[in-house]
PDB file of C-alpha atoms in Angstrom:
ATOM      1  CA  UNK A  42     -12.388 -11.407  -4.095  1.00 94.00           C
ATOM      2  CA  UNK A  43     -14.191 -11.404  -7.164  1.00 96.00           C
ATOM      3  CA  UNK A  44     -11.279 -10.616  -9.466  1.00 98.00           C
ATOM      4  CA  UNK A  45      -7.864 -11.632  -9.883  1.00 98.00           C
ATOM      5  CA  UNK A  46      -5.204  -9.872 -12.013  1.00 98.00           C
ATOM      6  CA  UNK A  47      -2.347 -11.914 -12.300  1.00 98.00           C
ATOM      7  CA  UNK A  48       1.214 -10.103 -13.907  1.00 97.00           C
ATOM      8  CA  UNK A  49       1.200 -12.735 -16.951  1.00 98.00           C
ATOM      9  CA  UNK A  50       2.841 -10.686 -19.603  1.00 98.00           C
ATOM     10  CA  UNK A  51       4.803  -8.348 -20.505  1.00 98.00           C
ATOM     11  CA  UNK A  52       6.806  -6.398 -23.526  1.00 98.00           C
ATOM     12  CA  UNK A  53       9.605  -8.512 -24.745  1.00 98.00           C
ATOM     13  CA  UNK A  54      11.106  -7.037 -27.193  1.00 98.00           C
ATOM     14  CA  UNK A  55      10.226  -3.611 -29.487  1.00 98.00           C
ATOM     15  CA  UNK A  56       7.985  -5.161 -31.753  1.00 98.00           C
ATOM     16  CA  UNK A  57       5.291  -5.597 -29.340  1.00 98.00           C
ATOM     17  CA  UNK A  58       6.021  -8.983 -28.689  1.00 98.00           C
ATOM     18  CA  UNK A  59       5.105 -10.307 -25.753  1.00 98.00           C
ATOM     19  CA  UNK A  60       6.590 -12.897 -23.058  1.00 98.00           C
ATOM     20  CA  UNK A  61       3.749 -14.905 -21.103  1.00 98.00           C
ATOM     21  CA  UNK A  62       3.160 -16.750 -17.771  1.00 98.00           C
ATOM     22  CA  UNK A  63      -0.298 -17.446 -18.429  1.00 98.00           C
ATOM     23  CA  UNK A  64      -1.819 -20.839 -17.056  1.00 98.00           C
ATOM     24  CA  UNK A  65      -5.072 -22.296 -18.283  1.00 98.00           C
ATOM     25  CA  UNK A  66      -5.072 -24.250 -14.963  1.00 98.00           C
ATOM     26  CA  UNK A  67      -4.977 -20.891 -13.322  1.00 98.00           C
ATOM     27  CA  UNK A  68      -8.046 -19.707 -15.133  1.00 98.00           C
ATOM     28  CA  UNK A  69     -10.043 -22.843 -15.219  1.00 98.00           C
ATOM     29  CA  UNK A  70      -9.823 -22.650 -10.886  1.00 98.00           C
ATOM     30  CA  UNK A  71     -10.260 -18.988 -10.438  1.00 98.00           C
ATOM     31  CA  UNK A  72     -13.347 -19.743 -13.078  1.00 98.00           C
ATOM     32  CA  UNK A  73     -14.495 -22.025 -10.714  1.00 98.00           C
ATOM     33  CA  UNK A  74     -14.575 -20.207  -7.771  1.00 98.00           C
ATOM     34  CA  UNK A  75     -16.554 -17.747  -9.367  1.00 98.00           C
ATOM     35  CA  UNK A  76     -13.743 -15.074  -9.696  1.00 98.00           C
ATOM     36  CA  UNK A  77     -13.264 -13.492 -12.636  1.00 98.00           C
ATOM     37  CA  UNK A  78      -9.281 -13.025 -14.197  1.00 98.00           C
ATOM     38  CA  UNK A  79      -8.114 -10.075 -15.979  1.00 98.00           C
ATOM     39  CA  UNK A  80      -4.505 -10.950 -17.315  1.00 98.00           C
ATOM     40  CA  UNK A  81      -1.958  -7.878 -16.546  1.00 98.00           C
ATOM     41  CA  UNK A  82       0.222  -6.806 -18.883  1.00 98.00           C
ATOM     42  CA  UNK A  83       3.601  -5.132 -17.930  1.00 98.00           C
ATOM     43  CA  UNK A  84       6.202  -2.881 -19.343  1.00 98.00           C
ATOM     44  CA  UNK A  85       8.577  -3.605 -16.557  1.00 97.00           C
ATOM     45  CA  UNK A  86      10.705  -6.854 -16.371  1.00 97.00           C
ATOM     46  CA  UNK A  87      12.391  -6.326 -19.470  1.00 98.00           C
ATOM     47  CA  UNK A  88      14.512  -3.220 -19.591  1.00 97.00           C
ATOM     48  CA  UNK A  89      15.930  -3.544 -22.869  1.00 97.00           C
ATOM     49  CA  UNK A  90      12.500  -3.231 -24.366  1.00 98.00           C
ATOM     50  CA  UNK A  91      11.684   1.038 -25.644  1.00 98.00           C
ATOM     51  CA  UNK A  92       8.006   1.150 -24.672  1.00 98.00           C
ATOM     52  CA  UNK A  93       8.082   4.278 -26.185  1.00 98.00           C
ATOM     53  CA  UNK A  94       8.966   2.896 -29.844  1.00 97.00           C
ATOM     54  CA  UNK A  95       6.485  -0.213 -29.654  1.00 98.00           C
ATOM     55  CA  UNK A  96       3.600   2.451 -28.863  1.00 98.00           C
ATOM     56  CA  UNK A  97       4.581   5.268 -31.541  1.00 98.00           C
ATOM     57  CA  UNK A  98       4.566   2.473 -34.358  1.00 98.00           C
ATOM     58  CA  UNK A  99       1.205   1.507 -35.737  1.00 98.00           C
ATOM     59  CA  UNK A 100       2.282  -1.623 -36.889  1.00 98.00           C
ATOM     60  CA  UNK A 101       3.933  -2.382 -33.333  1.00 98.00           C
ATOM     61  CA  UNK A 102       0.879  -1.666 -31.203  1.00 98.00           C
ATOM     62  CA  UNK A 103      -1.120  -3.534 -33.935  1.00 98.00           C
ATOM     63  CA  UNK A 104       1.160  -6.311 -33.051  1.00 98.00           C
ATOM     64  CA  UNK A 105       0.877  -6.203 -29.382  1.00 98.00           C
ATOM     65  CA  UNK A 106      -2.834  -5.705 -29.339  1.00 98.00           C
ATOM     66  CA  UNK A 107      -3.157  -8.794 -31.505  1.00 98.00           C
ATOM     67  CA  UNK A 108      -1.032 -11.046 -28.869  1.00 98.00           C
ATOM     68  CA  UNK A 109      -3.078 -10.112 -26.208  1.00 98.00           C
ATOM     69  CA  UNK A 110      -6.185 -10.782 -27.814  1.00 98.00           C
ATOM     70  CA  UNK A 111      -5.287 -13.847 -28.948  1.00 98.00           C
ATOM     71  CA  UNK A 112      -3.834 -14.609 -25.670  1.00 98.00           C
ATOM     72  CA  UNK A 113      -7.278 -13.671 -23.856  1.00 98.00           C
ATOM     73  CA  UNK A 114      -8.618 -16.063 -26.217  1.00 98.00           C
ATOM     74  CA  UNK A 115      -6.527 -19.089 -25.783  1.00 98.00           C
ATOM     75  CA  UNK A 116      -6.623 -18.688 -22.131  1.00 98.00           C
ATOM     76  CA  UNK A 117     -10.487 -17.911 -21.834  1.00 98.00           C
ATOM     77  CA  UNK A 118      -9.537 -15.039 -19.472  1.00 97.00           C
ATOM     78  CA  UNK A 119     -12.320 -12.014 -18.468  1.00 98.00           C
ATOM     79  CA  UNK A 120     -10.378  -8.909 -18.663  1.00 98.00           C
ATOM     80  CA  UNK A 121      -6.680  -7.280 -20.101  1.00 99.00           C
ATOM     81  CA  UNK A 122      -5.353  -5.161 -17.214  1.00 99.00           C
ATOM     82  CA  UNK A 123      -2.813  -2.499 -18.662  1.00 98.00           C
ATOM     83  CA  UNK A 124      -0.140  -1.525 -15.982  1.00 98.00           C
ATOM     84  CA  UNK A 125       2.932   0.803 -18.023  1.00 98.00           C
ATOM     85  CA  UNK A 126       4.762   2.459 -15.985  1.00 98.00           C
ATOM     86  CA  UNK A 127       7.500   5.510 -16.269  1.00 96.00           C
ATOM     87  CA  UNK A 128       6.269   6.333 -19.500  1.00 98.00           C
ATOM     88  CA  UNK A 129       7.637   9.914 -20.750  1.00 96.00           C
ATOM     89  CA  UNK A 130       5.758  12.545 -21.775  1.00 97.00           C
ATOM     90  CA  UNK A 131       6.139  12.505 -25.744  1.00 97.00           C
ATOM     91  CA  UNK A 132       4.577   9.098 -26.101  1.00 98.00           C
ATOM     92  CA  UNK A 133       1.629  10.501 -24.519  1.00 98.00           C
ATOM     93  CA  UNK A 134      -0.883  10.465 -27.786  1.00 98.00           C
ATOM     94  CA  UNK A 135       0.459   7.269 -28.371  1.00 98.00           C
ATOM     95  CA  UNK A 136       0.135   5.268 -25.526  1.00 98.00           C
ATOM     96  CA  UNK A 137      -3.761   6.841 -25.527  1.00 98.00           C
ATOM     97  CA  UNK A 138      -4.208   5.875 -29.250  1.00 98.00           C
ATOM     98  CA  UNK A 139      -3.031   2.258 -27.887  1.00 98.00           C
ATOM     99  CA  UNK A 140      -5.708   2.139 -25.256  1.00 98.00           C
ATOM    100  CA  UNK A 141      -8.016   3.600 -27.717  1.00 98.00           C
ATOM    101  CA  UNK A 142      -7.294   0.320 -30.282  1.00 98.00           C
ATOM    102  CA  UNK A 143      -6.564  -2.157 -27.673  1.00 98.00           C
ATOM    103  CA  UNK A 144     -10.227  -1.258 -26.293  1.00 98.00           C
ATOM    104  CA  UNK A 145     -12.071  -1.790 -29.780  1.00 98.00           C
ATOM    105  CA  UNK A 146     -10.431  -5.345 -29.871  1.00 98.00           C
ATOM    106  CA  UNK A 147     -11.372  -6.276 -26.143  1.00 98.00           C
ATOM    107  CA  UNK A 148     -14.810  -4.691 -27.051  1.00 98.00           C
ATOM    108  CA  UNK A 149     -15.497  -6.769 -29.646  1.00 98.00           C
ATOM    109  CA  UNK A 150     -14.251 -10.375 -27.644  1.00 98.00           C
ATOM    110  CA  UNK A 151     -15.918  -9.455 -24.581  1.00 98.00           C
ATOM    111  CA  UNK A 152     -12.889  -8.643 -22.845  1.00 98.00           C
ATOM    112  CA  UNK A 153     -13.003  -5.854 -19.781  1.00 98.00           C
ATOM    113  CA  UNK A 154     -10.244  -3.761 -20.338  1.00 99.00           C
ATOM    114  CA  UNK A 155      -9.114  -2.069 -17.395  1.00 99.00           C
ATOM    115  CA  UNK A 156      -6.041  -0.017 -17.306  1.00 98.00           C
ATOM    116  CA  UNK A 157      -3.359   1.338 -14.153  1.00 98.00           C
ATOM    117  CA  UNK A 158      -2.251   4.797 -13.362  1.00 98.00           C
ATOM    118  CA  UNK A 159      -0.323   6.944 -11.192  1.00 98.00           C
ATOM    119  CA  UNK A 160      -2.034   9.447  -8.213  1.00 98.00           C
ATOM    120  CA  UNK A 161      -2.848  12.644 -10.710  1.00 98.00           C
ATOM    121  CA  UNK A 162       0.073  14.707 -10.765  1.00 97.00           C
ATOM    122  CA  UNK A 163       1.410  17.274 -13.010  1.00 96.00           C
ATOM    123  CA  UNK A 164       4.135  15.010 -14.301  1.00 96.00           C
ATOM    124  CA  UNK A 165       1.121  12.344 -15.094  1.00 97.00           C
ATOM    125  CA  UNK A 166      -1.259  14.593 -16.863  1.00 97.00           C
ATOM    126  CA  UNK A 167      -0.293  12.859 -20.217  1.00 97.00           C
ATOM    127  CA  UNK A 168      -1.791   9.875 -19.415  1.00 98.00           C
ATOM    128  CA  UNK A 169      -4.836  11.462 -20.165  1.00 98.00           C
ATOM    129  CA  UNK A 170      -7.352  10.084 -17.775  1.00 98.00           C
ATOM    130  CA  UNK A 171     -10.573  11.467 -19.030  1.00 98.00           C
ATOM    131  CA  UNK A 172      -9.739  10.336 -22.364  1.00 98.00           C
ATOM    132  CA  UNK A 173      -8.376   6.305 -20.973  1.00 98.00           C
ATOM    133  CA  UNK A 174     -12.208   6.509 -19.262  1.00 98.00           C
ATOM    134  CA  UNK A 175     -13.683   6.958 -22.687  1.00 98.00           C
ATOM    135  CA  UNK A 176     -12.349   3.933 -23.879  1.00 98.00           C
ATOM    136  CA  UNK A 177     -11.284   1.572 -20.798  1.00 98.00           C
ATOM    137  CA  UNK A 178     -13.914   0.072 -18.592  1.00 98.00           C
ATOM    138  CA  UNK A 179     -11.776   0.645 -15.029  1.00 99.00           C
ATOM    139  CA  UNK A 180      -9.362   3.454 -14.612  1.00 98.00           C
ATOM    140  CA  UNK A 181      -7.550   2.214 -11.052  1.00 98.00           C
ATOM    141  CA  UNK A 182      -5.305   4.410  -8.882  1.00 98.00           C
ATOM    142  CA  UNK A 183      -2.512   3.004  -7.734  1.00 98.00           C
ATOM    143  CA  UNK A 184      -2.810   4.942  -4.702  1.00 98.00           C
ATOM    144  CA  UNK A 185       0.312   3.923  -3.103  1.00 98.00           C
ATOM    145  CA  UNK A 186       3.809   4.887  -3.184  1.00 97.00           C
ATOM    146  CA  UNK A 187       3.633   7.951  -1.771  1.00 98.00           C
ATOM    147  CA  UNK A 188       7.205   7.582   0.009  1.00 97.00           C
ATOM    148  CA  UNK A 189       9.076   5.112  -2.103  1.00 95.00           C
ATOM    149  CA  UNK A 190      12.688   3.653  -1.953  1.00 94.00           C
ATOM    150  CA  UNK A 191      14.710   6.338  -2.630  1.00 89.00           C
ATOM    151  CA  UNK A 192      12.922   8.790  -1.031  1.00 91.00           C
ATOM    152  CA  UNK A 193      14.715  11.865   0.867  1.00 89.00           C
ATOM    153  CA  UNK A 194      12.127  11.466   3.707  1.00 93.00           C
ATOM    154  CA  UNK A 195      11.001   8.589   5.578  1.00 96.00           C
ATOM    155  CA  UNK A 196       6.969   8.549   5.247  1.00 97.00           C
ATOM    156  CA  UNK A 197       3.628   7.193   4.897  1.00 98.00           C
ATOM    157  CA  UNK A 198       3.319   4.615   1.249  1.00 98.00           C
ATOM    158  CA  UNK A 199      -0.480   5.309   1.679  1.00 98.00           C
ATOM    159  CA  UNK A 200      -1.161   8.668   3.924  1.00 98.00           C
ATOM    160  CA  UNK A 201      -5.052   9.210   4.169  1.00 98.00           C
ATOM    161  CA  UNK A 202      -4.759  12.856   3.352  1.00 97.00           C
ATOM    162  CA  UNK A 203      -2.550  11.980  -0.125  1.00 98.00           C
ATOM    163  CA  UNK A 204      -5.303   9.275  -0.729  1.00 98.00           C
ATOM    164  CA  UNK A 205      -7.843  11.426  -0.877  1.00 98.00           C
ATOM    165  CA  UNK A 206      -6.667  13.926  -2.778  1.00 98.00           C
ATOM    166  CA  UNK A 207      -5.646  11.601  -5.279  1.00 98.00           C
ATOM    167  CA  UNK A 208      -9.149  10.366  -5.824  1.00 98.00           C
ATOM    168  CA  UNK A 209     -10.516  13.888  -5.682  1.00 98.00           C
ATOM    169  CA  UNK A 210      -8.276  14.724  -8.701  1.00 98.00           C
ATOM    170  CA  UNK A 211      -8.953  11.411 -10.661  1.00 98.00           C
ATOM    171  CA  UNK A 212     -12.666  12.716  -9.735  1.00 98.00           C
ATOM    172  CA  UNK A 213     -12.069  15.570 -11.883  1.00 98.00           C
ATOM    173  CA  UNK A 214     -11.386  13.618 -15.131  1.00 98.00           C
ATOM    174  CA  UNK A 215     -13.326  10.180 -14.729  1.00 98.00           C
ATOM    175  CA  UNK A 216     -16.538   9.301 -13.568  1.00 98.00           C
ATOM    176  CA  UNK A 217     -17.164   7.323  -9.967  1.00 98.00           C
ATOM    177  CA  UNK A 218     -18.676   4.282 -11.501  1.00 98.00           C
ATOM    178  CA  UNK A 219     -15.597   3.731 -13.828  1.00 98.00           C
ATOM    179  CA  UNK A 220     -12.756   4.428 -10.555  1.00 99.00           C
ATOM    180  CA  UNK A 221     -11.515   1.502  -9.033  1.00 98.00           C
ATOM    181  CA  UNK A 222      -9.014   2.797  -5.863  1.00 98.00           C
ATOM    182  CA  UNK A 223      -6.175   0.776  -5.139  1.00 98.00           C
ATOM    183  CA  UNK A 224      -4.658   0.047  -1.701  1.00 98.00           C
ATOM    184  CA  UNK A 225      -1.327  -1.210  -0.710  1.00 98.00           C
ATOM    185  CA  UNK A 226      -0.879  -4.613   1.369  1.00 98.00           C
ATOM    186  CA  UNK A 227       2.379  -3.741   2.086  1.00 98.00           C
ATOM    187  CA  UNK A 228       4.070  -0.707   4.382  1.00 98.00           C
ATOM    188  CA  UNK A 229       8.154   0.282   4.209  1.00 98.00           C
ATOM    189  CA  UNK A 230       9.875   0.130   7.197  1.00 98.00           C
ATOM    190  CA  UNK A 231      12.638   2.996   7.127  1.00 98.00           C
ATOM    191  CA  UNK A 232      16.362   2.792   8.987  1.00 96.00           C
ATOM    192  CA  UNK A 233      17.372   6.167  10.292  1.00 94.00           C
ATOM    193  CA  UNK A 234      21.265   5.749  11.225  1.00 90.00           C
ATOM    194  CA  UNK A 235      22.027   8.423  14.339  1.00 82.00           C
ATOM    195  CA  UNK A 236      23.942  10.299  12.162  1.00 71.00           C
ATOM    196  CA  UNK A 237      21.146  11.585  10.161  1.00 55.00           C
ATOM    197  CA  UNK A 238      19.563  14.868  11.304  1.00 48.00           C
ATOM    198  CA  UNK A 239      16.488  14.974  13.172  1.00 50.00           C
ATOM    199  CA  UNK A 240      14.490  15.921   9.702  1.00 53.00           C
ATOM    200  CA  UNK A 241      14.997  12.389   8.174  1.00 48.00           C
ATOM    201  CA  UNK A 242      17.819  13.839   5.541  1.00 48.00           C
ATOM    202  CA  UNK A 243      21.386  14.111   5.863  1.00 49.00           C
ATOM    203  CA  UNK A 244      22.545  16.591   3.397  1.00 51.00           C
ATOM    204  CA  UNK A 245      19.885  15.058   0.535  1.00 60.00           C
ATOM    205  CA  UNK A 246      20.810  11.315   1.443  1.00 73.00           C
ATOM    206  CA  UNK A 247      18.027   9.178   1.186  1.00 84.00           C
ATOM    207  CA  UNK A 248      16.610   6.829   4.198  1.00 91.00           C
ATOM    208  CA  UNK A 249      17.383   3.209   3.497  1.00 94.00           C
ATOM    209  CA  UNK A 250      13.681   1.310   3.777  1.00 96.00           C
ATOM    210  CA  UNK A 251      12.280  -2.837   3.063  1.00 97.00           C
ATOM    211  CA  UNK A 252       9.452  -3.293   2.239  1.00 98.00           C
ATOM    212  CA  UNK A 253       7.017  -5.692   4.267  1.00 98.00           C
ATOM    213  CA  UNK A 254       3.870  -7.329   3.956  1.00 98.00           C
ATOM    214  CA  UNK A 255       1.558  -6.854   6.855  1.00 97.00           C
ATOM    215  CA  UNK A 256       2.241  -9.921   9.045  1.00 95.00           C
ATOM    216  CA  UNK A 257       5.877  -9.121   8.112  1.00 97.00           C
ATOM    217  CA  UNK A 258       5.720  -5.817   9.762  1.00 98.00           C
ATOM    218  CA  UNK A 259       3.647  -6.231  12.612  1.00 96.00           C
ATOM    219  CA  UNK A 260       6.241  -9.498  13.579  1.00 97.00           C
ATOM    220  CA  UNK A 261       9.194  -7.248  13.082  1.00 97.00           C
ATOM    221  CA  UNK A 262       7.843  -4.584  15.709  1.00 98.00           C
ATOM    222  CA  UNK A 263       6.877  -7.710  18.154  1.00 97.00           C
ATOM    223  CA  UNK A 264      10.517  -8.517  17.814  1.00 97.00           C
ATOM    224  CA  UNK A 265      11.526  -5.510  18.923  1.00 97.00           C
ATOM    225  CA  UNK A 266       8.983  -4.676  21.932  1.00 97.00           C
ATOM    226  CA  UNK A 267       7.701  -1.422  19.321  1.00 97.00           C
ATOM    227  CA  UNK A 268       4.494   0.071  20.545  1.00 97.00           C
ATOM    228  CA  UNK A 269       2.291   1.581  17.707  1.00 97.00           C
ATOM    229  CA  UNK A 270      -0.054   4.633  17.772  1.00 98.00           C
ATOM    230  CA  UNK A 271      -3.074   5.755  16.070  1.00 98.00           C
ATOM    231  CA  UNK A 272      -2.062   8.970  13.557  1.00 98.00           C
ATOM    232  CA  UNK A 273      -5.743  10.582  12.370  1.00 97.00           C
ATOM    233  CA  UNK A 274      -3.989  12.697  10.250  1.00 95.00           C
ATOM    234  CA  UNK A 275      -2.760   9.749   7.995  1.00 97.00           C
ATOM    235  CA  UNK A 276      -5.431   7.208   8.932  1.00 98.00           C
ATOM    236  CA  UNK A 277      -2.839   4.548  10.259  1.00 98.00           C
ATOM    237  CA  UNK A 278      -0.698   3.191  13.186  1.00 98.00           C
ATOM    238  CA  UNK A 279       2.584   4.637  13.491  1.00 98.00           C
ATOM    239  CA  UNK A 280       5.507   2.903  15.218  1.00 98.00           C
ATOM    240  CA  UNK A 281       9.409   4.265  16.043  1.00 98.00           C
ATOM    241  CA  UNK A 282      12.048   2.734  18.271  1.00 97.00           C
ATOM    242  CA  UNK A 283      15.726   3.241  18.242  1.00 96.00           C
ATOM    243  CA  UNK A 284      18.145   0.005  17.782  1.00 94.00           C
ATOM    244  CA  UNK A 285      21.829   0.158  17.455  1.00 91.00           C
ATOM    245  CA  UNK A 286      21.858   3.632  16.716  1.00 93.00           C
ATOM    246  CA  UNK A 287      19.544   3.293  14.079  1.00 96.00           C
ATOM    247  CA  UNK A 288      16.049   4.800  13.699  1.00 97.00           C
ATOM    248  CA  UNK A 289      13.035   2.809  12.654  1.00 98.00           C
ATOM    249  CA  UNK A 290      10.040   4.583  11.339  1.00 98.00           C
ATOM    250  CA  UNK A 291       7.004   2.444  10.374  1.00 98.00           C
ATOM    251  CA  UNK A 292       3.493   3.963   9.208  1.00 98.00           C
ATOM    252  CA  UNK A 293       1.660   0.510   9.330  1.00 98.00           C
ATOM    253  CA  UNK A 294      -1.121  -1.336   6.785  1.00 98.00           C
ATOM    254  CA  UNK A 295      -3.518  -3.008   8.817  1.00 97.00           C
ATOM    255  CA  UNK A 296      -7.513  -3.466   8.657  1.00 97.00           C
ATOM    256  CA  UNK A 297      -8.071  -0.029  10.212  1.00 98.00           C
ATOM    257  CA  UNK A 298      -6.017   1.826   7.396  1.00 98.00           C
ATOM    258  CA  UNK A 299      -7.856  -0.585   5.044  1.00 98.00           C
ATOM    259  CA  UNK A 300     -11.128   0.478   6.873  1.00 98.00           C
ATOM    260  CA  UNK A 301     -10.616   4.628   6.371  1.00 98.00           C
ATOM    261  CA  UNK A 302      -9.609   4.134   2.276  1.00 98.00           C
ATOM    262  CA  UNK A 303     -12.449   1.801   2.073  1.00 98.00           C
ATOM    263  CA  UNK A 304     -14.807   4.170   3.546  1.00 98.00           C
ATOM    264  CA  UNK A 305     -13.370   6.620   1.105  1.00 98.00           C
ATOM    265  CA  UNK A 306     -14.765   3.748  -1.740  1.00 98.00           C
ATOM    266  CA  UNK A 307     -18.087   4.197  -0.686  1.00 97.00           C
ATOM    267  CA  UNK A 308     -18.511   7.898   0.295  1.00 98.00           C
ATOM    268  CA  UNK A 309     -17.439   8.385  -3.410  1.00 98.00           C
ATOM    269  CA  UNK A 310     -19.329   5.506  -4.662  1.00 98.00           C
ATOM    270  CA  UNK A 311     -16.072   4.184  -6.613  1.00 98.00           C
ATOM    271  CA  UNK A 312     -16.714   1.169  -8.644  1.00 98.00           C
ATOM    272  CA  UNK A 313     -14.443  -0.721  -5.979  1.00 98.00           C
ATOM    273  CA  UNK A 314     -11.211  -1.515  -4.281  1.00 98.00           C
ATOM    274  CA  UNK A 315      -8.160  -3.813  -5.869  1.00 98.00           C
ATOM    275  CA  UNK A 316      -4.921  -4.638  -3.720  1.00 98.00           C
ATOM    276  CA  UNK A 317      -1.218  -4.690  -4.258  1.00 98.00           C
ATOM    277  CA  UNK A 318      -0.583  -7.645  -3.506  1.00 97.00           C
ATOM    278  CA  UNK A 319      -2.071 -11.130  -2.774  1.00 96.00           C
ATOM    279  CA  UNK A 320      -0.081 -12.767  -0.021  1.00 95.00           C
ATOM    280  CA  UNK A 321       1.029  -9.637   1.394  1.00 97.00           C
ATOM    281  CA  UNK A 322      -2.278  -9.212   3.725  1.00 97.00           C
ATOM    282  CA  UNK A 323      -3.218 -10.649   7.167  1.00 97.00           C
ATOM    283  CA  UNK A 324      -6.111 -12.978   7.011  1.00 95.00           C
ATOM    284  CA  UNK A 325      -8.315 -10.595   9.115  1.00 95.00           C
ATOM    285  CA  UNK A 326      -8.205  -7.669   6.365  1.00 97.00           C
ATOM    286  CA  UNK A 327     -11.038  -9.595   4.028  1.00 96.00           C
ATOM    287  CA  UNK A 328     -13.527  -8.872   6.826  1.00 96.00           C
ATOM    288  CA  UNK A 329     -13.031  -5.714   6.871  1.00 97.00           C
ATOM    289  CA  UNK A 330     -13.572  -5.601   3.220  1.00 97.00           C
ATOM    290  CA  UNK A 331     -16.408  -7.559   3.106  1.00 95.00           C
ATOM    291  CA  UNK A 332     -18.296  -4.734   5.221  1.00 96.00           C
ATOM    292  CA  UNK A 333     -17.663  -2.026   2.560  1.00 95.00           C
ATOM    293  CA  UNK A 334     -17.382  -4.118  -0.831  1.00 89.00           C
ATOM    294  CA  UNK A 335     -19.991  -6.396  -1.550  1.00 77.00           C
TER     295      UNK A 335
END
């Protein structure tokens, strides 16, 4: 690991105010271990708070660009990490004019600015990703949640196949060296009940799922006596038993679906790999990234 991006703030209220977890102990260690710490800012915890008005206002992203900076400051962090999420479509010029001013200011404190964003979609295009690459250092695909909670069919959060076309696509709008690809350390484990048809869905119900962290997983199949299998076609281990009338469907993280995205990193010479999240992993998983990131 030679960054860490911490969730430290996020939008409190809609005058681009910000609330903040941020620990100069934190940064002073990570400092000393020779990893760098780019401070992630969120739109998420505080649903009261219309991202979409603290962006469109001048004065409001003028606000919140000046917290963070003087946040980075204070705290002698490396890098602002931007990570807002569910954004509509109509606040698309603004939330790119607020990358666009946010980068100036990190620019001109030394800051890296690195920002999150969706697998390229249709529903995504306003987020602009050619235009966040000619301001942001890092552009990183969160290249997970393919199959979410809520979803009408059990699945894969990180098929090989979706991967890659996701980075193909963000290809097509931002250059290799500025594409960071990130992977999940966790997998969903979805509960069929028997009276679901054979094709996952039950009239349009969707399949309850938990979400686990890799040791998590792989204990919960030992549990059970679950065998796993190798799937090519989505690059992991698969697993399904029946319990109690109930299904379970689990498309496993492990080092060897680490292994394929990672080759993936350096077949498209991406500027690296980040994780979702610390803690989540087995211990095992950092050799396999020390073979492809270095």
């Amino acid at each position: 690991i030679n960054v860490i991006s911490p969730t430290w703030f996020y939008l409190n209220d809609n005058n681009g105010n910000i609330a903040s977890l941020a620990s100069s102990d934190y940064v002073n260690y990570c400092h000393q271990k020779g990893i760098e710490v780019w401070a992630l800012v969120s739109n998420l915890e505080n649903k009261d708070v219309d991202t979409t008005s603290v962006l469109t206002y001048t004065s409001k992203r003028e606000n919140l660009i000046n917290n963070l900076i003087s946040a980075a400051i204070q705290y002698n962090f490396d890098g602002i990490n931007v990570d807002f999420e569910a954004l509509s479509s109509e606040v698309g010029d603004s939330y790119i004019q607020f990358i666009r001013e946010l980068s100036l200011k990190c620019a001109n404190n030394g800051i890296v600015l690195s920002v999150d964003d969706y697998v390229p979609s249709s529903f995504t295009a306003f987020y602009n990703r050619a235009e966040q690459a000619t301001f942001a250092v890092y552009v990183v695909v969160m290249a997970y949640d393919e199959h979410y909670a809520g979803s009408p069919e059990a699945g894969s959060v990180a098929s090989l196949s979706w991967v890659t076309q996701g980075v193909s696509d963000t290809l097509k709008e931002v250059p290799a060296d500025q594409v960071i690809l990130g992977m999940p350390f966790y997998t969903r484990v979805w509960e069929i009940p028997s009276e679901s048809s054979s094709d996952d869905t039950a009239a349009g119900a969707k399949i309850p799922s938990k979400i686990y962290g890799m040791k998590a997983a792989n204990d919960f199949l030992a549990t059970h006596g679950a065998t796993k299998t190798w799937q090519d076609d989505c690059g992991q281990n698969y697993s399904e038993f029946t319990d109690n009338d109930t299904t379970y469907k689990v498309w496993l993280e492990d080092s060897a679906s680490a292994e394929c995205r990672l080759k993936l990193v350096e077949e498209k010479k991406l500027a690296g790999a980040s994780f979702w999240k610390l803690g989540f992993e087995t211990s095992d998983i950092w050799d396999t990234v020390t073979r492809y990131i270095h």
